[in-house]
């Protein structure tokens, strides 16, 4: 509506420009008010700045006229009402816009207040945090001061205690010194008194001796005369008695015969008592004790039962078990040993003749363990000897050997006589340099084992069976080789000893042993591949090493890493032991496989050919030259001379040694 009041703006168009007054022709257009032509030229010539300054102080009356004219024209116009409504709507719209702006302003003010409150809260929170931090710092500082004061008090107290202790020690030392001085003074005074007393006594005694010298001499003379008279009378009495006895003995023949008979009976009694005592001692040793050469036995004896009553009671209550229980061996070897165990058990039940067995192979492969299991399975007693105990006996070795076989023959249940390291005294008499005592012991052994026995079963164990004398080999009925465990056997052994030494103690709970949660079966399978060449004894020691590792740890937990480290250490030690072996030891530690079907000695040539040799095609191929395998797993070939001697020994007939033994 500003154009109604003559207010000019930059926009030259007016709201009513589109409304034109009605022309005489009926168009209805409203003509705009005429412009002032007279004053237009002057304003155009003026500058914009001056024009604007003048317009501020000038009132244009023509504007009112034009407004009045426009109002009249608007009243006469048919669109007057619509224009008024439009202006009202515009005014209402502007009011609404103004109200919206007011609300927006109020909302902005409210949001500003909220933001201000949030800022105030944030500042208050920061202030509280800072105050809390300051309180904490103050508390820490006060705590540090209190600790320092406490430490200073402790140091001061310690100093005071040390000072008091030093003073007490000085006081005690002074008192001890005074006591020692007092004691020394007392001893000195007492010594002086004793010396004076002794001197007075000696002077008194000397004075009394001088005064009574005549009496003492007279007493001595009387004692000497009485002693001389007594001795002379004793000599006369003894001489008369002996003379009378001799005279009577020589004159009376009956008394002479009686005296001689009494002396003879006395000598006979002494000799008989000595022999009876020796015989009784041997009987007691054979029935109640055991020979000195026997290291271990399951045979019942009174002496051993008195020494170990609990162990003896467990032995008496033990029942026969499987011969291969707890023994992990190659399947073919297990089958063969099971046949040996069944044959031995049936031999005992039918009171037949026992067979002598040789078990050979690398150390730690289960020879001694199987011998004990065989005796328990068959219902026999077992006795373990070692060949190294025989040589130090010297000349007494023959007697000790006879005692062992005499003792073995007295067993009621039957005895399995196991001789470990038998090659120590059963060496070849032709090529080996042995002493006369060892040769005599070997001859005694051959004499006692010349025939089969139904009293005892002989089992020999050796790592070098090629050192046996031929007569010893002639007395062997069965030869069984115990080889190093293969992959499957090593895995079974690892599982067995891991369960025995680790899992069972850990499951009991009261022991300080725990196991980390990992796949035990997979672990044993992996370790079986790494432990190639290790014996059963070394794998058993590996189980003990796992247990010791758990006990030595801080928390008593056996982890997989610890178990792997122990396996690596065992492999390193095994390699070092193999490197320490000399060439002679490697040749002596060879392992020979005996095949009963072909009557020849066969062995896999290398590790890469093991799988091919286990196939049926490889087993059917004959091998012309035997091979040997050292303990370290490397394979070498026998020399030609050994091959010829082995072939000759297999082809030539058995020669009896009885004439040689008789000679």
Tab-separated table of C-alpha atoms in Angstrom, residues 162-547:
chain	number	residue	atom	x	y	z
A	162	UNK	CA	70.000	-51.821	66.497
A	163	UNK	CA	71.343	-49.402	69.075
A	164	UNK	CA	69.557	-51.270	71.864
A	165	UNK	CA	70.812	-54.585	70.486
A	166	UNK	CA	74.343	-53.234	70.300
A	167	UNK	CA	74.131	-51.985	73.856
A	168	UNK	CA	72.715	-55.337	74.988
A	169	UNK	CA	75.488	-57.172	73.182
A	170	UNK	CA	78.063	-54.920	74.754
A	171	UNK	CA	76.464	-55.477	78.130
A	172	UNK	CA	76.370	-59.226	77.620
A	173	UNK	CA	79.964	-59.182	76.424
A	174	UNK	CA	81.007	-57.229	79.512
A	175	UNK	CA	79.102	-59.614	81.767
A	176	UNK	CA	80.635	-62.600	79.967
A	177	UNK	CA	84.087	-61.102	80.331
A	178	UNK	CA	83.476	-60.464	84.017
A	179	UNK	CA	82.146	-64.024	84.431
A	180	UNK	CA	85.168	-65.480	82.663
A	181	UNK	CA	87.494	-63.361	84.783
A	182	UNK	CA	85.672	-64.503	87.912
A	183	UNK	CA	85.829	-68.168	86.835
A	184	UNK	CA	89.499	-67.862	85.954
A	185	UNK	CA	90.193	-66.256	89.279
A	186	UNK	CA	88.254	-68.990	91.066
A	187	UNK	CA	90.075	-71.691	89.144
A	188	UNK	CA	93.379	-70.078	89.884
A	189	UNK	CA	92.559	-69.850	93.587
A	190	UNK	CA	91.245	-73.431	93.564
A	191	UNK	CA	94.386	-74.649	91.781
A	192	UNK	CA	96.546	-72.942	94.352
A	193	UNK	CA	94.522	-74.500	97.147
A	194	UNK	CA	94.707	-77.955	95.509
A	195	UNK	CA	98.452	-77.575	95.052
A	196	UNK	CA	98.915	-76.570	98.657
A	197	UNK	CA	96.630	-79.388	99.809
A	198	UNK	CA	98.485	-81.958	97.678
A	199	UNK	CA	101.785	-80.671	98.911
A	200	UNK	CA	100.615	-80.961	102.513
A	201	UNK	CA	99.320	-84.503	101.883
A	202	UNK	CA	102.547	-85.567	100.196
A	203	UNK	CA	104.599	-84.127	103.041
A	204	UNK	CA	102.343	-85.887	105.569
A	205	UNK	CA	102.575	-89.194	103.658
A	206	UNK	CA	106.313	-88.919	103.288
A	207	UNK	CA	106.642	-88.232	106.937
A	208	UNK	CA	104.392	-91.206	107.760
A	209	UNK	CA	106.389	-93.454	105.393
A	210	UNK	CA	109.614	-92.455	107.022
A	211	UNK	CA	108.191	-93.201	110.403
A	212	UNK	CA	106.606	-96.587	109.333
A	213	UNK	CA	109.345	-97.823	106.969
A	214	UNK	CA	110.249	-100.790	109.201
A	215	UNK	CA	106.641	-101.976	109.359
A	216	UNK	CA	106.281	-101.872	105.539
A	217	UNK	CA	109.439	-103.916	105.014
A	218	UNK	CA	108.266	-106.556	107.425
A	219	UNK	CA	104.908	-106.844	105.660
A	220	UNK	CA	106.615	-107.302	102.279
A	221	UNK	CA	108.793	-110.086	103.633
A	222	UNK	CA	105.797	-111.952	105.049
A	223	UNK	CA	103.840	-111.702	101.744
A	224	UNK	CA	106.827	-112.950	99.705
A	225	UNK	CA	107.403	-115.952	101.967
A	226	UNK	CA	103.715	-116.919	101.888
A	227	UNK	CA	103.613	-116.683	98.071
A	228	UNK	CA	106.746	-118.833	97.721
A	229	UNK	CA	105.349	-121.523	100.007
A	230	UNK	CA	102.020	-121.566	98.062
A	231	UNK	CA	103.744	-121.946	94.656
A	232	UNK	CA	105.974	-124.776	95.888
A	233	UNK	CA	103.034	-126.654	97.329
A	234	UNK	CA	101.049	-126.228	94.063
A	235	UNK	CA	103.947	-127.587	92.013
A	236	UNK	CA	104.346	-130.560	94.336
A	237	UNK	CA	100.590	-131.302	94.216
A	238	UNK	CA	100.379	-131.050	90.407
A	239	UNK	CA	103.447	-133.208	89.940
A	240	UNK	CA	102.128	-135.879	92.249
A	241	UNK	CA	98.711	-135.899	90.539
A	242	UNK	CA	100.181	-136.057	86.994
A	243	UNK	CA	102.667	-138.717	88.019
A	244	UNK	CA	99.989	-140.813	89.674
A	245	UNK	CA	97.752	-140.524	86.581
A	246	UNK	CA	100.509	-141.496	84.150
A	247	UNK	CA	101.546	-144.406	86.342
A	248	UNK	CA	97.958	-145.602	86.617
A	249	UNK	CA	97.385	-145.206	82.841
A	250	UNK	CA	100.513	-147.164	81.976
A	251	UNK	CA	99.839	-149.937	84.470
A	252	UNK	CA	96.019	-150.289	83.789
A	253	UNK	CA	95.182	-151.176	80.072
A	254	UNK	CA	91.417	-150.605	80.440
A	255	UNK	CA	91.877	-146.981	81.434
A	256	UNK	CA	94.224	-146.478	78.456
A	257	UNK	CA	91.584	-147.800	76.026
A	258	UNK	CA	88.921	-145.584	77.617
A	259	UNK	CA	91.069	-142.441	77.277
A	260	UNK	CA	91.873	-143.123	73.615
A	261	UNK	CA	88.202	-143.824	72.839
A	262	UNK	CA	87.108	-140.605	74.521
A	263	UNK	CA	89.554	-138.514	72.511
A	264	UNK	CA	88.450	-140.190	69.272
A	265	UNK	CA	84.783	-139.582	70.018
A	266	UNK	CA	85.561	-135.949	70.801
A	267	UNK	CA	87.342	-135.485	67.458
A	268	UNK	CA	84.512	-137.233	65.615
A	269	UNK	CA	81.912	-135.019	67.293
A	270	UNK	CA	83.782	-131.860	66.319
A	271	UNK	CA	84.147	-132.980	62.689
A	272	UNK	CA	80.524	-134.151	62.454
A	273	UNK	CA	79.193	-130.929	63.945
A	274	UNK	CA	81.160	-128.871	61.452
A	275	UNK	CA	79.936	-130.885	58.451
A	276	UNK	CA	76.349	-130.969	59.680
A	277	UNK	CA	76.443	-127.199	60.176
A	278	UNK	CA	77.758	-126.656	56.636
A	279	UNK	CA	75.124	-129.031	55.215
A	280	UNK	CA	72.368	-127.272	57.129
A	281	UNK	CA	73.596	-123.910	55.929
A	282	UNK	CA	73.507	-125.098	52.302
A	283	UNK	CA	70.020	-126.536	52.821
A	284	UNK	CA	68.768	-123.302	54.352
A	285	UNK	CA	70.346	-121.296	51.532
A	286	UNK	CA	68.783	-123.481	48.852
A	287	UNK	CA	65.338	-123.702	50.488
A	288	UNK	CA	64.896	-120.445	52.386
A	289	UNK	CA	67.281	-117.999	50.711
A	290	UNK	CA	68.602	-117.343	47.227
A	291	UNK	CA	72.073	-117.555	45.639
A	292	UNK	CA	74.287	-114.503	45.573
A	293	UNK	CA	74.197	-114.289	41.774
A	294	UNK	CA	70.396	-113.923	41.659
A	295	UNK	CA	69.569	-110.215	41.484
A	296	UNK	CA	65.786	-110.494	41.498
A	297	UNK	CA	63.346	-113.366	41.896
A	298	UNK	CA	59.637	-113.949	42.387
A	299	UNK	CA	60.243	-117.209	44.247
A	300	UNK	CA	58.965	-117.251	47.828
A	301	UNK	CA	61.591	-117.330	50.571
A	302	UNK	CA	61.316	-116.854	54.321
A	303	UNK	CA	64.160	-114.351	54.491
A	304	UNK	CA	62.754	-112.182	51.702
A	305	UNK	CA	59.267	-112.365	53.195
A	306	UNK	CA	60.621	-111.131	56.515
A	307	UNK	CA	62.456	-108.287	54.797
A	308	UNK	CA	59.564	-107.235	52.534
A	309	UNK	CA	56.276	-108.659	53.909
A	310	UNK	CA	53.993	-106.370	51.856
A	311	UNK	CA	55.751	-107.148	48.595
A	312	UNK	CA	55.664	-110.867	49.358
A	313	UNK	CA	51.919	-110.690	50.149
A	314	UNK	CA	51.248	-108.963	46.818
A	315	UNK	CA	53.221	-111.641	44.982
A	316	UNK	CA	51.221	-114.407	46.648
A	317	UNK	CA	47.919	-112.763	45.701
A	318	UNK	CA	48.950	-111.963	42.115
A	319	UNK	CA	47.084	-113.868	39.411
A	320	UNK	CA	48.458	-115.007	36.030
A	321	UNK	CA	48.109	-112.270	33.423
A	322	UNK	CA	48.554	-111.958	29.696
A	323	UNK	CA	52.158	-112.380	28.607
A	324	UNK	CA	51.960	-109.285	26.381
A	325	UNK	CA	50.011	-107.025	28.770
A	326	UNK	CA	51.716	-103.643	28.748
A	327	UNK	CA	54.278	-104.798	26.149
A	328	UNK	CA	54.136	-102.969	22.811
A	329	UNK	CA	55.888	-104.816	19.983
A	330	UNK	CA	55.629	-105.393	16.257
A	331	UNK	CA	52.486	-107.413	15.320
A	332	UNK	CA	54.461	-110.314	13.859
A	333	UNK	CA	56.746	-110.398	16.893
A	334	UNK	CA	53.748	-110.260	19.236
A	335	UNK	CA	52.195	-113.207	17.416
A	336	UNK	CA	55.383	-115.216	17.730
A	337	UNK	CA	55.871	-114.394	21.418
A	338	UNK	CA	52.245	-115.268	22.129
A	339	UNK	CA	52.889	-118.696	20.629
A	340	UNK	CA	55.944	-119.051	22.885
A	341	UNK	CA	53.883	-118.050	25.950
A	342	UNK	CA	51.093	-120.526	25.147
A	343	UNK	CA	53.609	-123.323	24.545
A	344	UNK	CA	55.386	-122.579	27.843
A	345	UNK	CA	52.131	-122.543	29.808
A	346	UNK	CA	51.000	-125.832	28.317
A	347	UNK	CA	54.453	-127.342	28.955
A	348	UNK	CA	54.163	-126.499	32.646
A	349	UNK	CA	50.637	-127.864	32.915
A	350	UNK	CA	51.646	-131.129	31.221
A	351	UNK	CA	55.034	-131.353	33.011
A	352	UNK	CA	56.966	-131.417	29.765
A	353	UNK	CA	60.482	-130.318	28.909
A	354	UNK	CA	61.057	-126.585	28.732
A	355	UNK	CA	62.721	-124.966	25.718
A	356	UNK	CA	65.684	-122.599	25.963
A	357	UNK	CA	65.151	-119.196	24.342
A	358	UNK	CA	67.531	-116.473	23.159
A	359	UNK	CA	66.184	-112.913	22.994
A	360	UNK	CA	68.494	-110.494	21.227
A	361	UNK	CA	68.273	-106.957	19.914
A	362	UNK	CA	69.097	-103.351	20.823
A	363	UNK	CA	68.869	-102.370	24.493
A	364	UNK	CA	65.569	-101.101	25.836
A	365	UNK	CA	63.316	-103.094	23.500
A	366	UNK	CA	61.432	-105.073	26.199
A	367	UNK	CA	63.389	-108.324	26.615
A	368	UNK	CA	63.483	-108.329	30.435
A	369	UNK	CA	59.876	-107.115	30.672
A	370	UNK	CA	58.631	-109.929	28.440
A	371	UNK	CA	60.614	-112.520	30.440
A	372	UNK	CA	58.820	-111.454	33.644
A	373	UNK	CA	55.438	-111.387	31.896
A	374	UNK	CA	56.127	-114.847	30.429
A	375	UNK	CA	56.922	-116.304	33.862
A	376	UNK	CA	53.803	-114.765	35.427
A	377	UNK	CA	51.609	-115.900	32.528
A	378	UNK	CA	52.937	-119.466	32.654
A	379	UNK	CA	52.725	-119.763	36.459
A	380	UNK	CA	56.518	-120.032	36.821
A	381	UNK	CA	58.850	-118.304	39.226
A	382	UNK	CA	61.499	-116.143	37.620
A	383	UNK	CA	65.073	-115.349	38.616
A	384	UNK	CA	67.181	-112.660	36.967
A	385	UNK	CA	70.969	-112.914	36.681
A	386	UNK	CA	73.403	-110.630	34.936
A	387	UNK	CA	76.508	-111.835	33.157
A	388	UNK	CA	78.623	-109.022	34.547
A	389	UNK	CA	78.418	-110.458	38.093
A	390	UNK	CA	80.160	-113.718	37.168
A	391	UNK	CA	83.577	-112.519	36.016
A	392	UNK	CA	84.528	-110.688	39.276
A	393	UNK	CA	83.971	-113.912	41.296
A	394	UNK	CA	87.120	-115.490	39.813
A	395	UNK	CA	87.660	-119.088	41.016
A	396	UNK	CA	84.384	-118.993	42.987
A	397	UNK	CA	82.345	-118.432	39.823
A	398	UNK	CA	82.066	-122.169	39.096
A	399	UNK	CA	80.719	-122.896	42.589
A	400	UNK	CA	78.292	-119.991	42.339
A	401	UNK	CA	77.053	-121.249	38.968
A	402	UNK	CA	76.412	-124.738	40.373
A	403	UNK	CA	74.570	-123.184	43.333
A	404	UNK	CA	72.286	-121.272	40.966
A	405	UNK	CA	71.326	-124.390	39.010
A	406	UNK	CA	70.917	-126.457	42.228
A	407	UNK	CA	68.650	-123.750	43.597
A	408	UNK	CA	66.699	-123.620	40.321
A	409	UNK	CA	66.169	-127.390	40.433
A	410	UNK	CA	64.459	-127.204	43.830
A	411	UNK	CA	61.598	-125.022	42.612
A	412	UNK	CA	58.192	-126.704	42.894
A	413	UNK	CA	56.408	-124.382	40.464
A	414	UNK	CA	59.218	-124.350	37.930
A	415	UNK	CA	61.685	-121.528	37.373
A	416	UNK	CA	62.379	-119.226	34.425
A	417	UNK	CA	66.103	-118.477	34.700
A	418	UNK	CA	66.724	-115.200	32.868
A	419	UNK	CA	70.383	-114.277	32.242
A	420	UNK	CA	70.766	-110.699	31.045
A	421	UNK	CA	73.901	-109.659	29.140
A	422	UNK	CA	74.770	-113.343	28.801
A	423	UNK	CA	77.496	-112.573	26.257
A	424	UNK	CA	79.667	-111.276	29.137
A	425	UNK	CA	80.713	-114.845	30.113
A	426	UNK	CA	79.403	-117.067	27.295
A	427	UNK	CA	81.934	-115.850	24.749
A	428	UNK	CA	83.611	-117.941	22.089
A	429	UNK	CA	86.433	-120.071	23.457
A	430	UNK	CA	88.221	-120.280	20.121
A	431	UNK	CA	88.435	-116.656	18.998
A	432	UNK	CA	87.817	-114.643	22.165
A	433	UNK	CA	90.547	-114.094	24.743
A	434	UNK	CA	88.997	-115.187	28.042
A	435	UNK	CA	90.536	-116.120	31.380
A	436	UNK	CA	90.780	-119.640	32.749
A	437	UNK	CA	88.228	-118.900	35.448
A	438	UNK	CA	85.732	-117.605	32.870
A	439	UNK	CA	86.428	-120.632	30.658
A	440	UNK	CA	85.770	-122.965	33.615
A	441	UNK	CA	82.522	-121.107	34.364
A	442	UNK	CA	81.447	-121.496	30.734
A	443	UNK	CA	82.188	-125.228	30.898
A	444	UNK	CA	80.137	-125.528	34.096
A	445	UNK	CA	77.235	-123.701	32.397
A	446	UNK	CA	77.443	-126.020	29.407
A	447	UNK	CA	77.497	-129.053	31.698
A	448	UNK	CA	74.365	-127.968	33.589
A	449	UNK	CA	72.450	-127.091	30.366
A	450	UNK	CA	73.467	-130.108	28.268
A	451	UNK	CA	70.026	-131.717	28.528
A	452	UNK	CA	66.471	-130.397	28.534
A	453	UNK	CA	64.964	-129.867	31.975
A	454	UNK	CA	61.452	-129.976	33.347
A	455	UNK	CA	62.518	-127.970	36.396
A	456	UNK	CA	63.686	-124.703	34.892
A	457	UNK	CA	63.522	-122.791	31.605
A	458	UNK	CA	66.622	-120.945	30.400
A	459	UNK	CA	66.173	-117.536	28.741
A	460	UNK	CA	69.246	-115.620	27.536
A	461	UNK	CA	69.288	-111.946	26.557
A	462	UNK	CA	72.059	-110.246	24.622
A	463	UNK	CA	72.737	-107.224	22.447
A	464	UNK	CA	75.556	-109.014	20.568
A	465	UNK	CA	74.508	-112.648	20.041
A	466	UNK	CA	77.296	-113.265	17.521
A	467	UNK	CA	79.761	-113.423	20.437
A	468	UNK	CA	78.198	-116.615	21.865
A	469	UNK	CA	80.177	-119.833	21.833
A	470	UNK	CA	78.940	-122.431	19.341
A	471	UNK	CA	78.121	-124.859	22.149
A	472	UNK	CA	75.879	-122.188	23.715
A	473	UNK	CA	74.064	-121.682	20.399
A	474	UNK	CA	73.609	-125.466	20.203
A	475	UNK	CA	71.634	-125.397	23.465
A	476	UNK	CA	69.187	-122.754	22.224
A	477	UNK	CA	65.827	-123.952	20.912
A	478	UNK	CA	64.292	-120.620	19.925
A	479	UNK	CA	65.836	-117.285	18.894
A	480	UNK	CA	63.678	-114.153	18.945
A	481	UNK	CA	64.804	-110.726	17.802
A	482	UNK	CA	63.471	-107.608	19.523
A	483	UNK	CA	63.796	-104.742	17.041
A	484	UNK	CA	63.379	-101.042	17.574
A	485	UNK	CA	59.707	-99.973	17.545
A	486	UNK	CA	58.210	-98.809	14.250
A	487	UNK	CA	55.887	-95.871	13.660
A	488	UNK	CA	52.724	-97.587	14.919
A	489	UNK	CA	54.540	-99.113	17.916
A	490	UNK	CA	56.059	-95.750	18.854
A	491	UNK	CA	52.625	-94.120	18.735
A	492	UNK	CA	51.183	-96.862	20.979
A	493	UNK	CA	54.093	-96.474	23.390
A	494	UNK	CA	53.711	-92.691	23.502
A	495	UNK	CA	49.994	-93.011	24.214
A	496	UNK	CA	50.682	-95.650	26.894
A	497	UNK	CA	53.319	-93.655	28.777
A	498	UNK	CA	51.531	-90.305	28.311
A	499	UNK	CA	48.468	-91.843	29.955
A	500	UNK	CA	50.562	-93.534	32.682
A	501	UNK	CA	52.844	-90.655	33.688
A	502	UNK	CA	50.721	-87.578	32.823
A	503	UNK	CA	46.990	-88.186	32.474
A	504	UNK	CA	46.502	-90.624	35.361
A	505	UNK	CA	48.371	-88.461	37.954
A	506	UNK	CA	46.536	-85.375	36.648
A	507	UNK	CA	43.146	-87.089	36.974
A	508	UNK	CA	43.784	-87.997	40.629
A	509	UNK	CA	43.598	-84.338	41.632
A	510	UNK	CA	45.646	-84.454	44.837
A	511	UNK	CA	48.943	-84.328	42.963
A	512	UNK	CA	50.561	-81.134	41.705
A	513	UNK	CA	50.075	-81.972	38.042
A	514	UNK	CA	47.741	-80.472	35.460
A	515	UNK	CA	47.600	-80.732	31.673
A	516	UNK	CA	46.827	-78.001	29.176
A	517	UNK	CA	43.799	-78.644	26.989
A	518	UNK	CA	45.097	-79.865	23.608
A	519	UNK	CA	44.591	-82.876	21.325
A	520	UNK	CA	46.625	-85.624	23.042
A	521	UNK	CA	46.060	-88.177	20.286
A	522	UNK	CA	47.234	-85.854	17.539
A	523	UNK	CA	50.207	-84.871	19.673
A	524	UNK	CA	51.262	-88.526	20.150
A	525	UNK	CA	50.880	-89.158	16.423
A	526	UNK	CA	53.130	-86.210	15.566
A	527	UNK	CA	55.718	-87.164	18.170
A	528	UNK	CA	55.777	-90.760	16.867
A	529	UNK	CA	57.035	-89.462	13.532
A	530	UNK	CA	59.814	-87.500	15.244
A	531	UNK	CA	61.095	-90.280	17.538
A	532	UNK	CA	62.371	-92.559	14.783
A	533	UNK	CA	65.201	-94.768	16.056
A	534	UNK	CA	64.338	-94.462	19.761
A	535	UNK	CA	63.856	-97.587	21.863
A	536	UNK	CA	60.987	-98.381	24.199
A	537	UNK	CA	63.084	-97.489	27.245
A	538	UNK	CA	63.889	-94.061	25.796
A	539	UNK	CA	60.200	-93.433	25.100
A	540	UNK	CA	59.367	-94.465	28.684
A	541	UNK	CA	61.990	-92.000	29.937
A	542	UNK	CA	60.317	-89.390	27.741
A	543	UNK	CA	57.070	-89.934	29.669
A	544	UNK	CA	58.939	-89.443	32.949
A	545	UNK	CA	60.497	-86.276	31.506
A	546	UNK	CA	57.018	-84.890	30.733
A	547	UNK	CA	55.955	-85.540	34.305
